[in-house]
XYZ file of C-alpha atoms in Angstrom:
378
model
C -36.167 11.499 -0.635
C -32.995 11.108 1.442
C -31.340 7.712 1.527
C -28.277 5.700 2.578
C -25.951 3.807 0.244
C -23.175 1.365 1.195
C -20.127 -0.016 -0.608
C -17.279 -2.245 0.575
C -13.682 -2.993 -0.315
C -11.125 -5.617 0.692
C -7.358 -5.399 1.024
C -4.674 -6.977 -1.141
C -4.288 -9.630 1.570
C -7.894 -10.828 1.326
C -7.886 -14.422 -0.009
C -9.946 -13.574 -3.099
C -7.689 -10.634 -3.883
C -4.582 -12.808 -3.530
C -6.017 -14.972 -6.303
C -6.875 -11.964 -8.476
C -3.324 -10.647 -8.139
C -1.767 -14.024 -8.954
C -3.999 -14.382 -12.022
C -3.030 -10.932 -13.281
C 0.643 -11.446 -12.455
C 0.598 -14.536 -14.670
C -1.136 -12.512 -17.391
C 1.447 -9.724 -17.140
C 4.365 -12.163 -17.276
C 3.005 -13.747 -20.442
C 2.103 -10.452 -22.162
C 5.547 -9.010 -21.380
C 7.196 -11.554 -23.674
C 4.323 -12.402 -26.029
C 1.727 -9.605 -26.390
C -0.523 -11.749 -28.595
C -0.951 -14.456 -25.938
C -4.410 -15.695 -25.013
C -4.832 -16.004 -21.275
C -7.683 -17.058 -19.007
C -6.017 -17.755 -15.667
C -7.898 -18.734 -12.507
C -6.589 -19.326 -8.978
C -7.782 -21.059 -5.837
C -6.119 -20.546 -2.456
C -6.498 -22.356 0.849
C -4.346 -23.241 3.844
C -0.786 -23.783 2.579
C -1.923 -24.143 -1.033
C -2.520 -22.163 -4.201
C -3.719 -23.805 -7.404
C -3.417 -22.050 -10.767
C -5.529 -23.234 -13.685
C -7.245 -22.063 -16.848
C -6.238 -21.812 -20.475
C -3.123 -20.124 -21.860
C -1.887 -20.101 -25.448
C 1.527 -18.432 -25.818
C 4.947 -18.722 -27.410
C 6.773 -17.835 -24.191
C 7.699 -19.658 -21.008
C 7.048 -18.444 -17.485
C 8.259 -19.782 -14.163
C 4.831 -20.127 -12.578
C 5.889 -21.022 -8.997
C 8.275 -18.065 -8.848
C 5.584 -15.666 -10.072
C 3.066 -16.961 -7.546
C 5.490 -16.839 -4.609
C 6.616 -13.307 -5.480
C 3.025 -12.046 -5.447
C 2.361 -13.672 -2.089
C 5.631 -12.308 -0.687
C 4.909 -8.754 -1.843
C 1.443 -8.837 -0.273
C 3.034 -9.713 3.068
C 2.390 -13.401 3.661
C 5.945 -14.170 4.788
C 5.481 -15.890 8.148
C 4.735 -19.557 8.760
C 2.380 -18.606 11.614
C -0.062 -17.270 8.985
C -0.494 -20.885 7.752
C -0.039 -19.515 4.238
C 3.281 -17.999 3.233
C 5.314 -17.417 0.086
C 8.111 -19.870 0.821
C 6.214 -22.882 2.106
C 2.869 -22.946 0.290
C 2.338 -25.581 -2.378
C 1.842 -24.256 -5.929
C -0.166 -26.523 -8.237
C -0.221 -25.921 -11.997
C -3.278 -27.170 -13.938
C -3.097 -24.822 -16.937
C -4.176 -25.983 -20.424
C -4.295 -24.380 -23.889
C -7.201 -22.264 -25.131
C -9.978 -24.131 -26.925
C -9.503 -23.986 -30.725
C -13.260 -23.411 -31.081
C -12.951 -20.120 -29.178
C -9.749 -19.194 -31.008
C -11.478 -19.403 -34.416
C -13.741 -16.468 -33.589
C -11.107 -14.379 -31.838
C -8.482 -14.846 -34.551
C -10.738 -13.033 -37.026
C -11.213 -10.051 -34.705
C -14.429 -11.126 -33.062
C -15.336 -11.037 -29.383
C -14.042 -13.922 -27.275
C -17.471 -14.525 -25.752
C -21.009 -13.229 -25.596
C -22.119 -11.010 -22.732
C -22.868 -7.491 -21.571
C -20.520 -5.071 -19.840
C -21.164 -1.820 -17.995
C -19.300 1.428 -17.498
C -20.214 4.160 -15.048
C -19.155 7.623 -13.911
C -20.604 10.303 -11.653
C -19.579 13.624 -10.130
C -19.506 12.456 -6.485
C -15.690 12.457 -6.308
C -12.838 13.994 -8.255
C -12.168 10.546 -9.719
C -15.753 10.611 -11.085
C -16.498 7.508 -9.018
C -19.046 6.645 -6.297
C -17.948 8.089 -2.948
C -18.768 5.102 -0.716
C -16.583 2.814 -2.825
C -13.660 5.241 -3.077
C -13.647 5.780 0.699
C -13.767 2.005 1.249
C -10.814 1.476 -1.108
C -8.877 4.241 0.611
C -9.402 2.731 4.067
C -7.984 -0.695 3.198
C -5.214 0.863 1.092
C -4.218 3.004 4.085
C -4.030 -0.101 6.274
C -1.706 -1.762 3.746
C 0.465 1.337 3.409
C 0.933 1.574 7.178
C 1.635 -2.164 7.460
C 4.307 -2.004 4.742
C 5.825 1.462 5.071
C 5.063 2.763 8.566
C 4.787 -0.437 10.573
C 5.822 1.228 13.830
C 2.441 2.987 13.924
C 0.498 -0.295 14.006
C 3.075 -3.094 14.340
C 0.467 -5.811 14.888
C -1.206 -5.549 11.452
C -1.526 -8.632 9.255
C -2.401 -8.601 5.524
C -6.130 -9.432 5.503
C -8.620 -6.565 5.909
C -12.055 -5.290 4.870
C -13.830 -1.937 4.999
C -17.349 -0.708 4.379
C -18.720 2.834 4.187
C -22.346 4.018 4.286
C -22.976 7.457 2.803
C -26.089 9.573 3.429
C -27.690 11.493 0.557
C -30.089 14.439 0.632
C -33.394 14.640 -1.213
C -31.533 16.202 -4.142
C -28.974 13.395 -4.252
C -26.112 15.340 -2.665
C -23.817 13.656 -0.112
C -24.534 15.069 3.344
C -22.556 12.868 5.732
C -21.049 9.438 6.380
C -23.506 7.390 8.407
C -21.413 4.297 9.204
C -17.873 2.969 8.802
C -16.828 -0.653 9.237
C -13.152 -1.648 9.383
C -11.982 -5.193 10.095
C -8.248 -5.847 10.118
C -6.320 -9.031 10.764
C -3.791 -8.678 13.565
C -1.184 -10.411 15.698
C -2.238 -11.623 19.160
C -2.901 -8.479 21.174
C -3.959 -7.794 24.758
C -6.739 -5.337 24.044
C -8.971 -4.604 21.062
C -9.167 -1.016 22.284
C -5.611 -0.515 20.996
C -6.731 -1.476 17.497
C -9.884 0.623 17.800
C -7.961 3.747 18.793
C -5.247 3.239 16.169
C -7.740 2.638 13.354
C -9.644 5.769 14.326
C -6.502 7.901 14.521
C -4.311 6.544 11.713
C -6.880 5.217 9.251
C -10.370 6.699 9.475
C -9.407 10.260 10.379
C -6.805 10.287 7.614
C -9.193 9.022 4.919
C -12.737 10.230 5.581
C -13.249 14.015 5.198
C -13.886 15.441 8.660
C -16.903 17.470 7.539
C -18.728 14.228 6.666
C -18.337 12.741 10.146
C -20.711 13.899 12.884
C -21.928 12.814 16.298
C -24.306 10.305 14.702
C -21.696 8.518 12.606
C -21.372 4.889 13.680
C -17.974 3.166 13.852
C -17.578 -0.627 13.827
C -13.919 -1.598 14.191
C -13.216 -5.347 14.334
C -16.837 -5.758 15.466
C -16.528 -9.513 16.067
C -13.493 -9.092 18.336
C -10.269 -10.972 17.548
C -9.279 -11.293 13.898
C -6.033 -13.262 14.156
C -6.901 -16.052 11.700
C -7.229 -14.623 8.205
C -6.041 -14.913 4.644
C -6.406 -18.290 2.904
C -6.103 -20.076 6.271
C -9.246 -18.332 7.479
C -11.210 -18.540 4.234
C -10.573 -19.958 0.778
C -9.823 -17.549 -2.056
C -10.934 -17.601 -5.666
C -10.257 -15.414 -8.690
C -13.147 -13.198 -9.749
C -15.193 -13.338 -6.565
C -15.035 -9.592 -5.811
C -16.511 -8.144 -9.001
C -18.538 -5.422 -7.251
C -15.485 -4.313 -5.249
C -13.582 -4.251 -8.557
C -16.115 -2.003 -10.314
C -18.571 0.500 -8.814
C -19.522 -0.811 -5.388
C -23.092 -1.580 -6.439
C -23.796 1.910 -7.816
C -23.987 0.516 -11.357
C -25.148 -2.785 -12.856
C -22.648 -5.557 -13.548
C -22.697 -7.988 -16.438
C -21.294 -10.789 -14.276
C -17.919 -11.325 -15.926
C -14.792 -11.017 -13.789
C -11.660 -9.220 -15.010
C -8.523 -10.693 -13.457
C -6.523 -13.267 -15.373
C -8.134 -12.445 -18.735
C -6.225 -11.029 -21.698
C -7.816 -8.079 -23.535
C -9.409 -10.190 -26.282
C -11.897 -11.120 -23.559
C -14.572 -8.413 -23.757
C -15.520 -9.146 -20.132
C -12.454 -7.084 -19.377
C -11.629 -4.848 -22.351
C -15.191 -3.747 -23.110
C -15.839 -2.980 -19.434
C -12.733 -0.791 -19.486
C -13.905 0.869 -22.706
C -17.365 1.513 -21.254
C -15.837 3.186 -18.187
C -13.607 5.251 -20.484
C -16.663 6.472 -22.397
C -18.782 7.149 -19.312
C -16.000 9.070 -17.574
C -15.326 11.259 -20.611
C -19.043 11.959 -21.064
C -19.305 13.169 -17.455
C -16.023 15.085 -17.649
C -17.246 16.793 -20.816
C -20.219 18.148 -18.866
C -22.788 16.178 -20.850
C -24.143 14.565 -17.673
C -23.586 14.366 -13.924
C -24.101 10.604 -13.977
C -23.740 8.116 -16.801
C -24.198 4.373 -17.164
C -23.249 2.605 -20.385
C -24.127 -0.954 -21.352
C -22.425 -2.631 -24.299
C -23.030 -6.218 -25.426
C -21.272 -8.656 -27.752
C -21.773 -11.990 -29.523
C -18.953 -14.526 -29.644
C -16.935 -14.259 -32.838
C -18.652 -10.998 -33.896
C -16.580 -7.813 -33.879
C -19.130 -5.004 -33.597
C -21.260 -4.677 -30.467
C -24.756 -6.159 -30.592
C -26.009 -3.126 -28.656
C -24.824 0.015 -26.902
C -27.088 1.836 -24.428
C -26.446 5.136 -22.630
C -28.392 6.195 -19.523
C -27.680 9.644 -18.050
C -30.211 9.219 -15.241
C -32.034 12.425 -16.055
C -28.903 14.551 -15.602
C -28.347 15.482 -19.255
C -30.142 17.668 -21.789
C -28.884 15.343 -24.541
C -30.969 12.155 -24.966
C -29.138 8.913 -24.287
C -29.947 7.528 -27.728
C -28.239 10.547 -29.330
C -25.089 9.884 -27.291
C -25.125 6.157 -28.036
C -25.554 6.781 -31.772
C -22.665 9.258 -31.661
C -20.453 6.646 -29.979
C -21.294 3.959 -32.519
C -20.495 6.354 -35.377
C -17.322 7.865 -33.933
C -15.671 5.389 -31.530
C -14.394 1.950 -32.581
C -15.937 -0.471 -30.086
C -14.726 -3.675 -31.743
C -12.374 -5.736 -29.539
C -9.394 -4.824 -31.743
C -10.414 -1.162 -31.751
C -10.600 -1.116 -27.954
C -7.277 -2.936 -27.581
C -5.522 -0.504 -29.906
C -7.144 2.656 -28.511
C -6.300 1.796 -24.904
C -3.033 -0.025 -25.708
C -4.070 -3.102 -23.761
C -1.522 -5.678 -24.937
C 0.873 -4.641 -22.167
C 1.736 -5.989 -18.694
C -0.391 -3.436 -16.812
C -2.877 -5.694 -15.082
C -1.489 -6.857 -11.732
C -1.870 -3.343 -10.354
C -5.588 -3.385 -11.185
C -6.197 -6.478 -9.077
C -6.452 -4.698 -5.700
C -8.167 -1.433 -4.721
C -10.362 -1.222 -7.804
C -9.982 -1.257 -11.572
C -11.476 2.227 -11.887
C -10.817 5.662 -10.418
C -6.993 5.525 -10.616
C -5.400 7.689 -13.297
C -2.465 5.388 -14.095
C -4.759 3.208 -16.201
C -5.425 4.176 -19.851
C -9.207 3.803 -19.554
C -9.145 6.588 -16.938
C -7.669 9.182 -19.300
C -9.822 12.153 -20.332
C -8.761 12.081 -23.967
C -12.287 12.019 -25.449
C -13.643 15.086 -23.646
C -13.223 17.279 -26.732
C -14.930 14.645 -28.869
C -17.983 14.450 -26.615
C -18.091 18.214 -26.182
C -19.222 18.469 -29.820
C -22.510 16.690 -29.056
C -25.473 19.023 -28.755
């Protein structure tokens, strides 16, 4: 039967995403000088304040306030009228060292915690990602690009923004149209919301959403509550790891519950989720399936996965258990194996912290380097 499916995204200026970017900027700064560092960095942001905590074990030194202020500055919080800006906000440091009890298991190559992680891929977009999520990411990314690079088009834009896209599917599961689009953008004081409505339609929506998917029945909600002048951490507190569905697959796939940002790759919450996406994407790209979900689970201190499950949602002639057995026999899914295969002990993480961890080819887990391997399965 036909159905609707919705996903959302938030901009780099959203308070939760500020915290994700700070956490990953700290991680990158530490890994740049000491690739074997152990990092679990969390942030909290509110009016005029950002607090950085967690556990870090490293041989290097970082200037935490400078790192935090640079992230905030690059996002665009540079004016005192925002009630949260790079130069005046307080930066509190409550970082400790990693627990030695956790370190004992990780030092021997085991997983840093128990848990299950998911990877997903489908043929809806060229990125092999769900369409509703990719369109949502593109909408808020377009707002940020205009604000930073082409500000004369929409000079009133402020950093905070959200988008949501509802896609309609046919009985056969094919995308037929976009049913609804929601865009909410923070702005300077302005005389008329109609200006924002017209600009968002012209410069954002029409540039992002394929025209053949928009019809006379498509619904547009642009700043539906009216004014959106108060935003960012002054409008709502921010916290690392609070946008895990935005970060992954927009609700199209399950989620194990573990956030990514601020965690070094010995944390399987992050590295195994990246590895599972890598596998799922290569399976779909190899033509084994049109849709693939992979679950992998770990026990703390144990290197090999406790389980690995492949679901191709009825789109493959190869049983999922055959694919999962092939993976376990041919792909190293230990934490060290994943780290080495994807070269994860590098400062590559801040860029992941806005606009999704998946679907962007600059990341190693998005490379199609296992297609030939999976093409041998029959």
